[in-house]
Coordinates of C-alpha atoms in Angstrom, one line a residue:
Chain A
M948 CA -25.6 54.5 8.2
T949 CA -27.5 52.0 10.3
D950 CA -26.4 48.4 10.6
T951 CA -28.8 47.1 7.9
A952 CA -28.9 50.2 5.8
W953 CA -26.1 49.0 3.6
I954 CA -28.0 45.8 3.0
D955 CA -31.1 47.8 2.0
L956 CA -28.9 49.8 -0.4
A957 CA -27.3 46.7 -1.9
L958 CA -30.8 45.1 -2.4
T959 CA -32.2 48.2 -3.9
S960 CA -29.4 48.7 -6.4
S961 CA -29.4 45.0 -7.3
R962 CA -33.1 44.8 -7.8
P963 CA -33.4 45.7 -11.5
Q964 CA -30.8 43.2 -12.6
A965 CA -32.0 40.4 -10.3
M966 CA -35.7 40.9 -11.1
G967 CA -34.9 41.1 -14.9
A968 CA -33.0 37.8 -14.7
L969 CA -35.6 36.1 -12.6
L970 CA -38.3 37.3 -15.0
R971 CA -36.5 35.8 -17.9
Y972 CA -36.1 32.5 -16.0
F973 CA -39.6 32.1 -14.7
R974 CA -41.5 34.0 -17.5
N975 CA -44.0 35.1 -14.8
L976 CA -43.9 38.5 -13.1
D977 CA -45.5 37.2 -9.8
L978 CA -43.2 34.2 -9.6
A979 CA -40.1 36.5 -10.3
E980 CA -41.3 38.9 -7.6
E981 CA -41.9 36.2 -5.0
A982 CA -38.5 34.6 -5.8
F983 CA -36.8 38.0 -5.4
Q984 CA -38.6 38.7 -2.1
E985 CA -37.5 35.3 -0.8
A986 CA -33.9 35.9 -1.8
C987 CA -34.1 39.3 0.0
I988 CA -35.3 37.7 3.2
R989 CA -32.5 35.2 3.1
A990 CA -30.0 38.0 2.4
L991 CA -31.2 39.9 5.5
K992 CA -30.6 36.7 7.5
T993 CA -27.2 35.7 6.2
W994 CA -25.4 38.8 5.1
P995 CA -25.0 40.4 8.5
T996 CA -23.1 37.3 9.7
N997 CA -21.5 36.1 6.5
G998 CA -20.7 39.5 5.1
P999 CA -21.9 40.7 1.7
P1000 CA -21.3 38.5 -1.4
R1001 CA -18.8 39.8 -4.0
D1002 CA -21.7 40.3 -6.5
P1003 CA -25.0 40.9 -4.6
A1004 CA -27.1 40.8 -7.8
A1005 CA -25.7 37.4 -8.8
W1006 CA -26.2 36.0 -5.3
L1007 CA -29.9 37.2 -5.3
I1008 CA -30.4 35.7 -8.8
F1009 CA -29.0 32.3 -7.7
V1010 CA -30.9 32.2 -4.4
G1011 CA -34.1 33.6 -5.9
R1012 CA -34.0 31.1 -8.8
N1013 CA -33.5 28.2 -6.4
S1014 CA -36.3 29.3 -4.1
G1015 CA -38.6 29.7 -7.1
I1016 CA -37.7 26.2 -8.3
D1017 CA -38.3 24.9 -4.8
K1018 CA -41.7 26.5 -4.8
V1019 CA -42.7 25.0 -8.1
R1020 CA -41.5 21.6 -6.8
R1021 CA -43.4 22.0 -3.6
Q1022 CA -46.6 22.8 -5.5
A1023 CA -46.0 19.7 -7.6
R1024 CA -44.6 17.2 -5.1
E1025 CA -44.7 18.9 -1.6
A1026 CA -41.0 18.6 -1.4
P1027 CA -39.4 20.3 1.6
L1028 CA -37.1 23.3 1.2
P1029 CA -33.3 22.5 1.6
P1030 CA -31.9 23.1 5.1
E1031 CA -30.9 26.7 5.7
E1032 CA -27.3 25.8 6.5
Q1033 CA -26.7 24.7 3.0
L1034 CA -27.3 28.2 1.7
S1035 CA -24.3 29.5 3.7
D1036 CA -22.0 27.4 1.4
L1037 CA -22.8 29.4 -1.7
G1038 CA -19.4 31.0 -2.2
D1039 CA -18.0 28.9 -5.0
R1040 CA -21.3 28.6 -6.9
E1041 CA -22.0 32.3 -6.6
E1042 CA -18.6 33.1 -8.1
E1043 CA -19.3 30.7 -11.0
L1044 CA -22.7 32.2 -11.6
A1045 CA -21.3 35.7 -11.5
D1046 CA -18.7 34.9 -14.2
R1047 CA -21.4 33.6 -16.5
L1048 CA -23.5 36.8 -16.4
D1049 CA -22.6 38.6 -19.6
G1050 CA -23.3 42.2 -20.4
S1051 CA -25.8 41.9 -23.3
H1052 CA -27.9 39.4 -21.5
Y1053 CA -28.2 41.5 -18.4
R1054 CA -28.9 44.6 -20.4
D1055 CA -31.8 43.0 -22.2
D1056 CA -33.1 41.5 -19.0
I1057 CA -33.4 45.0 -17.4
L1058 CA -34.8 46.5 -20.6
R1059 CA -37.4 43.8 -20.8
L1060 CA -38.4 44.4 -17.2
L1061 CA -38.7 48.1 -17.8
F1062 CA -40.6 47.5 -21.0
V1063 CA -43.1 45.2 -19.4
C1064 CA -43.9 47.9 -16.9
S1065 CA -44.2 50.5 -19.8
N1066 CA -46.6 48.4 -21.9
P1067 CA -48.9 50.9 -23.7
V1068 CA -51.9 48.7 -23.0
L1069 CA -51.6 50.2 -19.5
P1070 CA -52.9 53.7 -18.7
A1071 CA -50.1 56.0 -17.6
T1072 CA -51.0 55.7 -13.9
Q1073 CA -50.7 51.9 -14.0
Q1074 CA -47.4 52.1 -15.8
I1075 CA -46.0 54.4 -13.2
A1076 CA -47.3 52.3 -10.3
L1077 CA -46.1 49.1 -11.8
A1078 CA -42.6 50.4 -12.5
L1079 CA -42.3 51.9 -9.0
R1080 CA -43.4 48.6 -7.5
I1081 CA -41.5 46.1 -9.7
V1082 CA -38.4 47.9 -10.8
S1083 CA -37.9 50.4 -8.0
G1084 CA -39.1 48.2 -5.2
L1085 CA -41.2 50.9 -3.5
S1086 CA -43.9 49.5 -1.2
V1087 CA -47.5 49.7 -2.0
K1088 CA -47.9 52.1 0.9
Q1089 CA -45.2 54.5 -0.5
I1090 CA -46.7 54.5 -3.9
A1091 CA -50.2 55.0 -2.6
R1092 CA -49.0 58.1 -0.6
A1093 CA -47.3 59.5 -3.7
F1094 CA -50.6 59.2 -5.7
L1095 CA -52.7 60.3 -2.7
V1096 CA -54.9 57.2 -2.9
S1097 CA -55.6 54.5 -0.3
E1098 CA -53.3 51.4 -0.1
A1099 CA -56.2 49.2 -1.0
A1100 CA -56.9 51.2 -4.2
M1101 CA -53.2 51.1 -5.1
E1102 CA -52.9 47.4 -4.5
Q1103 CA -55.9 46.9 -6.8
R1104 CA -54.3 49.2 -9.5
I1105 CA -51.1 47.2 -9.4
T1106 CA -52.9 43.9 -9.5
R1107 CA -54.9 45.0 -12.5
A1108 CA -51.8 46.2 -14.2
K1109 CA -50.1 42.8 -13.7
G1110 CA -53.1 41.1 -15.0
R1111 CA -53.2 43.2 -18.2
V1112 CA -49.4 42.7 -18.7
A1113 CA -49.8 38.9 -18.3
A1114 CA -52.6 38.9 -20.8
A1115 CA -50.6 41.0 -23.3
G1116 CA -47.7 38.6 -23.1
I1117 CA -44.1 39.2 -22.3
P1118 CA -41.6 39.1 -25.1
F1119 CA -38.7 36.8 -24.2
E1120 CA -36.9 36.5 -27.5
T1121 CA -33.7 38.5 -27.6
P1122 CA -34.6 41.8 -29.2
D1123 CA -33.1 42.9 -32.5
A1124 CA -31.9 46.5 -33.0
A1125 CA -35.3 47.8 -34.1
D1126 CA -37.1 46.1 -31.2
R1127 CA -34.5 47.5 -28.8
A1128 CA -34.9 51.0 -30.1
E1129 CA -38.7 50.7 -29.8
R1130 CA -38.5 49.4 -26.3
L1131 CA -36.1 52.2 -25.3
A1132 CA -38.5 54.8 -26.6
T1133 CA -41.4 53.2 -24.7
V1134 CA -39.4 53.0 -21.5
A1135 CA -38.2 56.6 -21.8
T1136 CA -41.8 57.7 -22.0
M1137 CA -42.7 55.8 -18.9
I1138 CA -39.7 57.3 -17.0
Y1139 CA -40.8 60.7 -18.1
L1140 CA -44.3 60.0 -16.8
V1141 CA -42.9 59.0 -13.4
F1142 CA -41.0 62.2 -13.2
N1143 CA -43.9 64.3 -14.3
E1144 CA -46.1 62.7 -11.7
G1145 CA -43.7 63.8 -9.0
Y1146 CA -42.9 67.2 -10.4
S1147 CA -46.5 68.3 -10.9
A1148 CA -47.7 66.9 -7.5
M1149 CA -44.9 68.7 -5.6
N1150 CA -45.8 71.3 -3.1
G1151 CA -42.4 71.6 -1.5
P1152 CA -38.8 70.4 -2.1
D1153 CA -39.2 67.3 0.1
G1154 CA -41.7 64.6 0.5
V1155 CA -43.0 61.7 -1.5
S1156 CA -43.3 63.8 -4.7
A1157 CA -39.7 64.7 -4.7
D1158 CA -39.0 61.0 -4.1
L1159 CA -40.8 60.2 -7.4
C1160 CA -38.5 62.7 -9.2
D1161 CA -35.4 61.1 -7.6
E1162 CA -36.7 57.7 -8.6
A1163 CA -37.3 58.7 -12.2
I1164 CA -33.7 60.1 -12.4
R1165 CA -32.4 56.8 -10.9
L1166 CA -34.3 54.8 -13.6
S1167 CA -33.0 57.1 -16.3
R1168 CA -29.4 56.8 -15.1
L1169 CA -29.9 53.0 -15.0
L1170 CA -31.1 53.1 -18.6
L1171 CA -28.2 55.3 -19.6
R1172 CA -25.6 52.9 -18.0
L1173 CA -27.1 50.1 -20.0
F1174 CA -27.2 52.1 -23.3
P1175 CA -24.5 54.8 -22.9
A1176 CA -24.5 55.8 -26.6
E1177 CA -28.2 56.7 -26.9
P1178 CA -28.5 60.5 -27.3
E1179 CA -32.2 60.6 -26.5
I1180 CA -31.6 58.8 -23.2
M1181 CA -28.8 61.3 -22.5
G1182 CA -31.3 64.0 -23.3
L1183 CA -34.0 62.5 -21.0
T1184 CA -31.6 62.2 -18.1
A1185 CA -30.3 65.7 -18.6
L1186 CA -33.9 67.1 -18.8
L1187 CA -34.9 65.4 -15.5
L1188 CA -31.8 66.5 -13.7
L1189 CA -32.2 70.1 -14.9
Q1190 CA -35.9 70.3 -13.8
H1191 CA -35.2 68.7 -10.5
S1192 CA -32.1 70.9 -9.8
R1193 CA -34.6 73.7 -9.2
A1194 CA -36.7 71.8 -6.6
R1195 CA -35.5 73.9 -3.6
A1196 CA -36.2 77.2 -5.4
R1197 CA -39.6 76.4 -6.9
F1198 CA -41.5 77.0 -3.6
D1199 CA -41.3 79.7 -1.0
A1200 CA -41.5 79.2 2.8
D1201 CA -45.3 79.2 2.5
G1202 CA -45.3 76.5 -0.1
S1203 CA -46.3 78.9 -2.9
I1204 CA -45.0 78.6 -6.4
V1205 CA -42.0 80.8 -7.3
L1206 CA -41.7 81.5 -11.0
L1207 CA -38.4 80.6 -12.7
E1208 CA -37.4 84.3 -13.1
D1209 CA -38.1 85.0 -9.4
Q1210 CA -36.3 81.9 -8.1
D1211 CA -33.2 82.3 -5.9
R1212 CA -30.7 80.7 -8.3
R1213 CA -28.3 80.1 -5.4
L1214 CA -30.7 77.3 -4.4
W1215 CA -30.3 75.5 -7.7
N1216 CA -28.4 72.2 -7.3
R1217 CA -25.2 73.0 -9.3
R1218 CA -24.0 69.4 -9.3
M1219 CA -27.1 68.2 -11.0
I1220 CA -26.8 71.0 -13.5
A1221 CA -23.2 70.2 -14.2
E1222 CA -24.1 66.5 -14.8
A1223 CA -26.9 67.5 -17.2
L1224 CA -24.7 69.9 -19.2
A1225 CA -22.1 67.2 -19.6
M1226 CA -24.7 64.9 -21.0
I1227 CA -26.1 67.5 -23.4
D1228 CA -22.6 68.0 -24.7
K1229 CA -22.3 64.3 -25.3
A1230 CA -25.7 64.0 -26.9
M1231 CA -25.1 66.9 -29.4
R1232 CA -22.0 65.1 -30.7
H1233 CA -24.2 62.4 -32.2
R1234 CA -26.1 64.9 -34.4
R1235 CA -29.3 63.0 -34.0
P1236 CA -31.7 65.5 -32.4
G1237 CA -34.8 64.3 -30.6
A1238 CA -37.5 65.8 -28.4
Y1239 CA -35.8 65.1 -25.1
Q1240 CA -32.5 66.5 -26.2
I1241 CA -34.2 69.7 -27.4
Q1242 CA -36.2 70.1 -24.2
A1243 CA -33.0 69.5 -22.2
A1244 CA -31.2 72.2 -24.3
I1245 CA -34.0 74.7 -23.5
A1246 CA -33.8 73.9 -19.8
A1247 CA -30.0 74.2 -20.0
L1248 CA -30.2 77.7 -21.4
H1249 CA -32.2 78.7 -18.3
A1250 CA -29.8 76.8 -16.0
R1251 CA -26.8 78.6 -17.5
A1252 CA -28.2 82.1 -17.0
E1253 CA -26.9 83.5 -13.7
R1254 CA -29.6 86.1 -13.7
P1255 CA -33.0 86.0 -15.5
E1256 CA -32.0 89.0 -17.7
L1257 CA -29.1 87.0 -19.1
T1258 CA -31.4 84.3 -20.5
D1259 CA -30.9 83.7 -24.2
W1260 CA -34.5 84.0 -25.3
E1261 CA -33.6 84.1 -29.0
E1262 CA -31.9 80.7 -28.8
I1263 CA -34.8 79.3 -26.7
D1264 CA -37.3 80.5 -29.3
L1265 CA -35.3 78.7 -32.0
L1266 CA -35.2 75.5 -30.0
Y1267 CA -38.9 75.6 -29.5
Q1268 CA -39.4 76.0 -33.2
A1269 CA -37.2 72.9 -33.7
L1270 CA -39.3 71.1 -31.2
E1271 CA -42.5 72.2 -32.9
R1272 CA -41.2 70.7 -36.2
L1273 CA -40.4 67.4 -34.4
Q1274 CA -43.6 67.2 -32.3
P1275 CA -46.3 69.7 -33.3
S1276 CA -48.3 70.4 -30.2
P1277 CA -50.3 73.4 -28.9
V1278 CA -48.5 73.0 -25.6
I1279 CA -45.2 73.5 -27.3
T1280 CA -46.5 76.6 -29.1
L1281 CA -47.7 77.9 -25.7
N1282 CA -44.3 77.5 -24.2
R1283 CA -42.8 79.1 -27.2
A1284 CA -45.1 82.1 -26.7
V1285 CA -43.3 82.8 -23.4
A1286 CA -40.0 83.2 -25.3
V1287 CA -41.7 85.3 -27.9
S1288 CA -43.2 87.6 -25.2
K1289 CA -39.6 88.1 -23.9
R1290 CA -38.2 89.0 -27.3
E1291 CA -41.1 90.8 -29.0
G1292 CA -43.5 91.8 -26.2
A1293 CA -46.9 90.7 -25.0
E1294 CA -48.8 91.7 -28.1
A1295 CA -46.8 89.2 -30.4
A1296 CA -47.2 86.5 -27.8
L1297 CA -50.9 87.0 -27.4
A1298 CA -51.3 86.7 -31.2
M1299 CA -49.7 83.2 -30.9
V1300 CA -51.7 82.2 -27.8
E1301 CA -55.2 83.1 -28.8
P1302 CA -55.5 80.6 -31.6
L1303 CA -54.8 77.9 -29.1
A1304 CA -57.9 78.7 -27.0
E1305 CA -59.9 75.8 -28.4
S1306 CA -57.4 73.0 -28.1
L1307 CA -56.1 74.2 -24.7
S1308 CA -59.4 75.3 -23.1
G1309 CA -58.9 72.7 -20.3
Y1310 CA -55.2 73.5 -19.6
F1311 CA -54.3 75.4 -16.5
Y1312 CA -51.2 77.0 -18.0
F1313 CA -52.9 78.3 -21.1
H1314 CA -55.3 80.4 -19.0
G1315 CA -52.5 81.5 -16.7
L1316 CA -50.3 82.7 -19.5
H1317 CA -53.3 84.2 -21.3
G1318 CA -54.2 86.2 -18.2
A1319 CA -50.6 87.3 -17.7
L1320 CA -50.3 88.6 -21.2
L1321 CA -53.6 90.4 -21.1
N1322 CA -52.6 91.9 -17.8
Q1323 CA -49.3 93.2 -19.3
L1324 CA -51.4 94.9 -22.0
G1325 CA -53.6 96.6 -19.5
R1326 CA -56.7 94.5 -20.2
A1327 CA -57.4 93.9 -16.6
R1328 CA -61.0 92.7 -16.9
E1329 CA -60.2 90.1 -19.5
A1330 CA -57.1 89.0 -17.5
R1331 CA -59.3 88.4 -14.4
I1332 CA -61.6 86.1 -16.4
A1333 CA -58.6 84.1 -17.7
F1334 CA -57.1 83.9 -14.2
D1335 CA -60.5 82.7 -12.7
R1336 CA -60.6 79.9 -15.3
A1337 CA -56.9 79.0 -14.5
I1338 CA -57.8 78.7 -10.8
A1339 CA -60.7 76.3 -11.6
L1340 CA -58.3 74.1 -13.6
A1341 CA -55.4 74.1 -11.1
T1342 CA -54.1 70.6 -10.4
N1343 CA -52.7 71.4 -7.0
A1344 CA -53.0 74.0 -4.2
A1345 CA -49.8 75.7 -5.1
E1346 CA -50.9 76.4 -8.6
A1347 CA -54.2 77.9 -7.4
A1348 CA -52.5 80.0 -4.8
Y1349 CA -50.1 81.4 -7.4
I1350 CA -53.0 82.5 -9.7
R1351 CA -54.8 84.1 -6.7
K1352 CA -51.7 86.0 -6.0
Q1353 CA -51.7 87.2 -9.6
L1354 CA -55.3 88.4 -9.2
D1355 CA -54.3 90.2 -6.1
H1356 CA -51.7 92.1 -8.1
L1357 CA -53.8 92.8 -11.1
A1358 CA -53.3 96.5 -10.6
D1359 CA -49.5 96.0 -11.1
E1360 CA -48.3 97.2 -14.4
A1361 CA -45.6 94.5 -14.6
G1362 CA -47.2 91.1 -14.9
H1363 CA -45.4 87.7 -14.8
C1364 CA -45.5 84.9 -17.3
I1365 CA -46.2 81.4 -16.2
S1366 CA -42.9 79.5 -16.2
S1367 CA -42.1 77.8 -12.9
Chain B
M278 CA 6.3 61.1 -1.2
L279 CA 3.1 62.0 -3.0
Y280 CA 0.4 59.4 -3.2
A281 CA -2.9 59.3 -5.0
V282 CA -5.7 57.7 -3.2
L283 CA -8.2 56.6 -5.8
C284 CA -11.7 56.0 -4.5
Y285 CA -13.8 53.2 -6.1
N286 CA -17.4 52.2 -5.3
D287 CA -20.5 50.7 -6.9
E288 CA -22.0 53.8 -8.5
S289 CA -25.5 52.2 -8.5
V290 CA -25.2 52.0 -4.7
T291 CA -23.8 55.5 -4.1
S292 CA -26.3 57.1 -6.5
A293 CA -29.1 55.5 -4.5
W294 CA -28.2 57.4 -1.4
S295 CA -30.7 59.9 -0.2
K296 CA -29.6 63.5 0.0
E297 CA -29.3 63.1 3.8
E298 CA -27.1 60.1 3.5
D299 CA -25.0 61.7 0.8
D300 CA -24.6 64.8 2.9
R301 CA -23.6 62.9 6.0
V302 CA -21.0 60.9 4.1
M303 CA -19.6 64.1 2.6
R304 CA -19.6 65.8 6.0
D305 CA -17.7 62.9 7.5
L306 CA -15.2 62.7 4.7
T307 CA -14.6 66.5 5.0
A308 CA -13.9 66.0 8.7
V309 CA -11.2 63.4 7.8
Q310 CA -9.8 65.8 5.2
S311 CA -9.6 68.7 7.6
K312 CA -7.2 66.8 9.9
Y313 CA -4.7 66.4 7.0
V314 CA -5.3 69.9 5.7
E315 CA -4.2 71.2 9.1
T316 CA -0.9 69.3 8.7
G317 CA -0.4 70.8 5.3
K318 CA -0.2 67.3 3.7
L319 CA -3.4 67.2 1.7
G320 CA -3.4 68.3 -1.9
P321 CA -6.1 68.4 -4.5
V322 CA -9.4 66.5 -3.8
A323 CA -11.8 65.7 -6.6
R324 CA -15.2 64.1 -6.8
L325 CA -16.3 62.9 -10.2
L326 CA -19.7 63.1 -11.8
P327 CA -21.2 59.6 -12.5
T328 CA -19.8 57.5 -15.3
T329 CA -23.0 58.2 -17.3
A330 CA -21.4 61.6 -17.9
A331 CA -18.1 60.1 -19.0
T332 CA -16.7 60.1 -22.5
T333 CA -13.7 58.0 -23.5
L334 CA -11.3 58.6 -26.3
R335 CA -9.6 55.4 -27.1
H336 CA -6.4 55.4 -29.1
A337 CA -5.5 52.1 -30.8
T338 CA -3.2 51.3 -33.7
G339 CA -3.2 54.8 -35.2
E340 CA -6.9 55.4 -34.8
T341 CA -8.8 57.3 -32.2
I342 CA -12.4 56.4 -31.3
V343 CA -14.7 58.3 -29.0
I344 CA -16.9 56.1 -26.8
D345 CA -19.8 57.3 -24.6
G346 CA -19.3 56.2 -21.0
P347 CA -16.3 54.9 -19.2
F348 CA -13.7 52.7 -20.9
A349 CA -15.0 49.5 -19.3
E350 CA -18.1 48.3 -17.5
T351 CA -16.8 47.5 -14.1
K352 CA -18.5 46.5 -10.8
E353 CA -16.9 49.5 -9.1
Q354 CA -16.3 52.9 -10.6
L355 CA -13.8 55.6 -9.9
L356 CA -15.7 58.2 -8.0
G357 CA -12.9 60.6 -6.9
F358 CA -9.4 60.9 -5.7
Y359 CA -7.1 62.6 -3.2
L360 CA -3.5 63.7 -3.4
I361 CA -1.6 63.4 -0.1
D362 CA 2.0 63.8 0.9
C363 CA 3.0 61.0 3.2
E364 CA 6.2 59.8 4.9
S365 CA 5.4 56.2 4.2
L366 CA 2.9 53.8 2.7
D367 CA 1.6 53.1 6.2
E368 CA 0.6 56.8 6.6
A369 CA -1.2 56.7 3.3
L370 CA -3.0 53.5 4.3
A371 CA -4.0 55.2 7.6
F372 CA -5.5 58.0 5.6
A373 CA -7.4 55.6 3.4
R374 CA -8.6 53.7 6.5
D375 CA -10.0 57.0 7.9
L376 CA -11.8 57.6 4.7
S377 CA -13.3 54.1 4.6
T378 CA -14.5 54.6 8.2
A379 CA -16.3 57.8 7.1
N380 CA -17.8 56.1 4.1
P381 CA -19.5 53.0 5.5
S382 CA -20.6 51.4 2.2
A383 CA -18.2 48.8 0.7
G384 CA -15.6 50.2 -1.7
S385 CA -12.0 50.3 -2.6
Y386 CA -9.2 52.8 -2.0
E387 CA -6.3 52.3 -4.5
I388 CA -3.1 53.9 -3.2
R389 CA -0.6 54.7 -5.9
P390 CA 2.6 56.7 -5.6
L391 CA 3.0 59.6 -8.0
A392 CA 5.7 59.7 -10.6
L393 CA 5.0 63.3 -11.6
Y394 CA 3.0 66.1 -10.1
E395 CA 2.4 69.4 -11.9
P396 CA -0.1 71.7 -10.1
G397 CA -1.1 73.4 -13.4
G398 CA -2.6 76.8 -13.6
L399 CA -6.3 76.4 -12.6
P400 CA -7.5 79.2 -10.4
S401 CA -8.5 77.8 -7.0

């Protein structure tokens, strides 16, 4: 690790707590962010020579709060900043401040910060960008690359998001149990969006899209450390870990999509899978099923199967039925149709899929699965039409390439279902 | 004498490592381990999943309670441990120092002598 890499890591891991506390103190996102940046600059100056403080987050909160106060005073009275040397004498005060940080305050600080970024008044893309910027500390450049937009456009998106959040108001009262539950659900949705953004944009196991998945997992683990008894947060974390555990197997050397059943399972990250399975075990003990837990349980059944033919499709079908009852959705029915095709054949699955044509006409996977089922039934001409529509709707090059490969193999008797 | 070397670190820091960083630390730790494996002094080595995967059963005044997560929120968490057979505390400290050199982020290595060691029957 480089000389300053440990400082970067300490700043990154302290960021949510420090930003949350500064936001509560200044009640202004821009002021909190500027205060945190100032504290980071001072950390980069003093920690290499003084050594790291015992509690980096508390140190950053103290220094950031003081620099923010100084800024307010300067704007009011043009008062000078205190001499830099005085900051080196922070040991005793830093210890005192650290002792006064209590668990519930810091938990709600971080939840509030995440909740502000998850505000439903923001479109999904702005929620994701704001969370990556404010909570994760990614640079505008990094976020712009992840979204494939220019830095100027991303800067504008983040600025607009901050403006809307400021207009909507930030709740500073300590939340009650109902408020906290609502915030958790909102934040979980945002984290899922961050993950999906990375997952669907991926065209290989590395790169900025994989970083988004890593970041979503980090945010979800953060939330779980704050609220360790929440089964839906366990389910969310497990789901993200299971999906990401397959990153190295999802693409071949050419960057083409490899379907779940064709993936080299030796490439799956077994440690992530083990962690996810442990969380699902814990979540199930609470007997409070939710959508994330059920989706995680479905992904776990795939992860547990050493070979595709060992997959428990009956259990997967039952879980999708449970998910349909919780959250009726044509997309869930579409996914369930894959399990039905494994258990009962393409005819039964096709009967489930065709009624979805109207509501899923703009959905890539619908046409991909429709084409695959028609192909299995020997209806090649209809399959070709479905595959052509899937290609037109593909959201990335890997998806389009996969469907083209299917078209190339239309003569094959054995088709594949869409499940990557 | 058998010693346990218990490895503590701030989990929010170690879980922020990139895969390359994590792999490099593991590779360097493995290099340290192999020196002691060759001498026949190193016993079981374990790395734990994060505390978010932990469950605690707490027994107090005749009642047992199951808690999600570790027993206490602490600034550093137990991330793994080594068992090592050393002639002296100094030798155990030397081993811990080698580990800390391989793992450059701040952390603690708690060195505790064993009162009892039963290998158990797990296949290896």
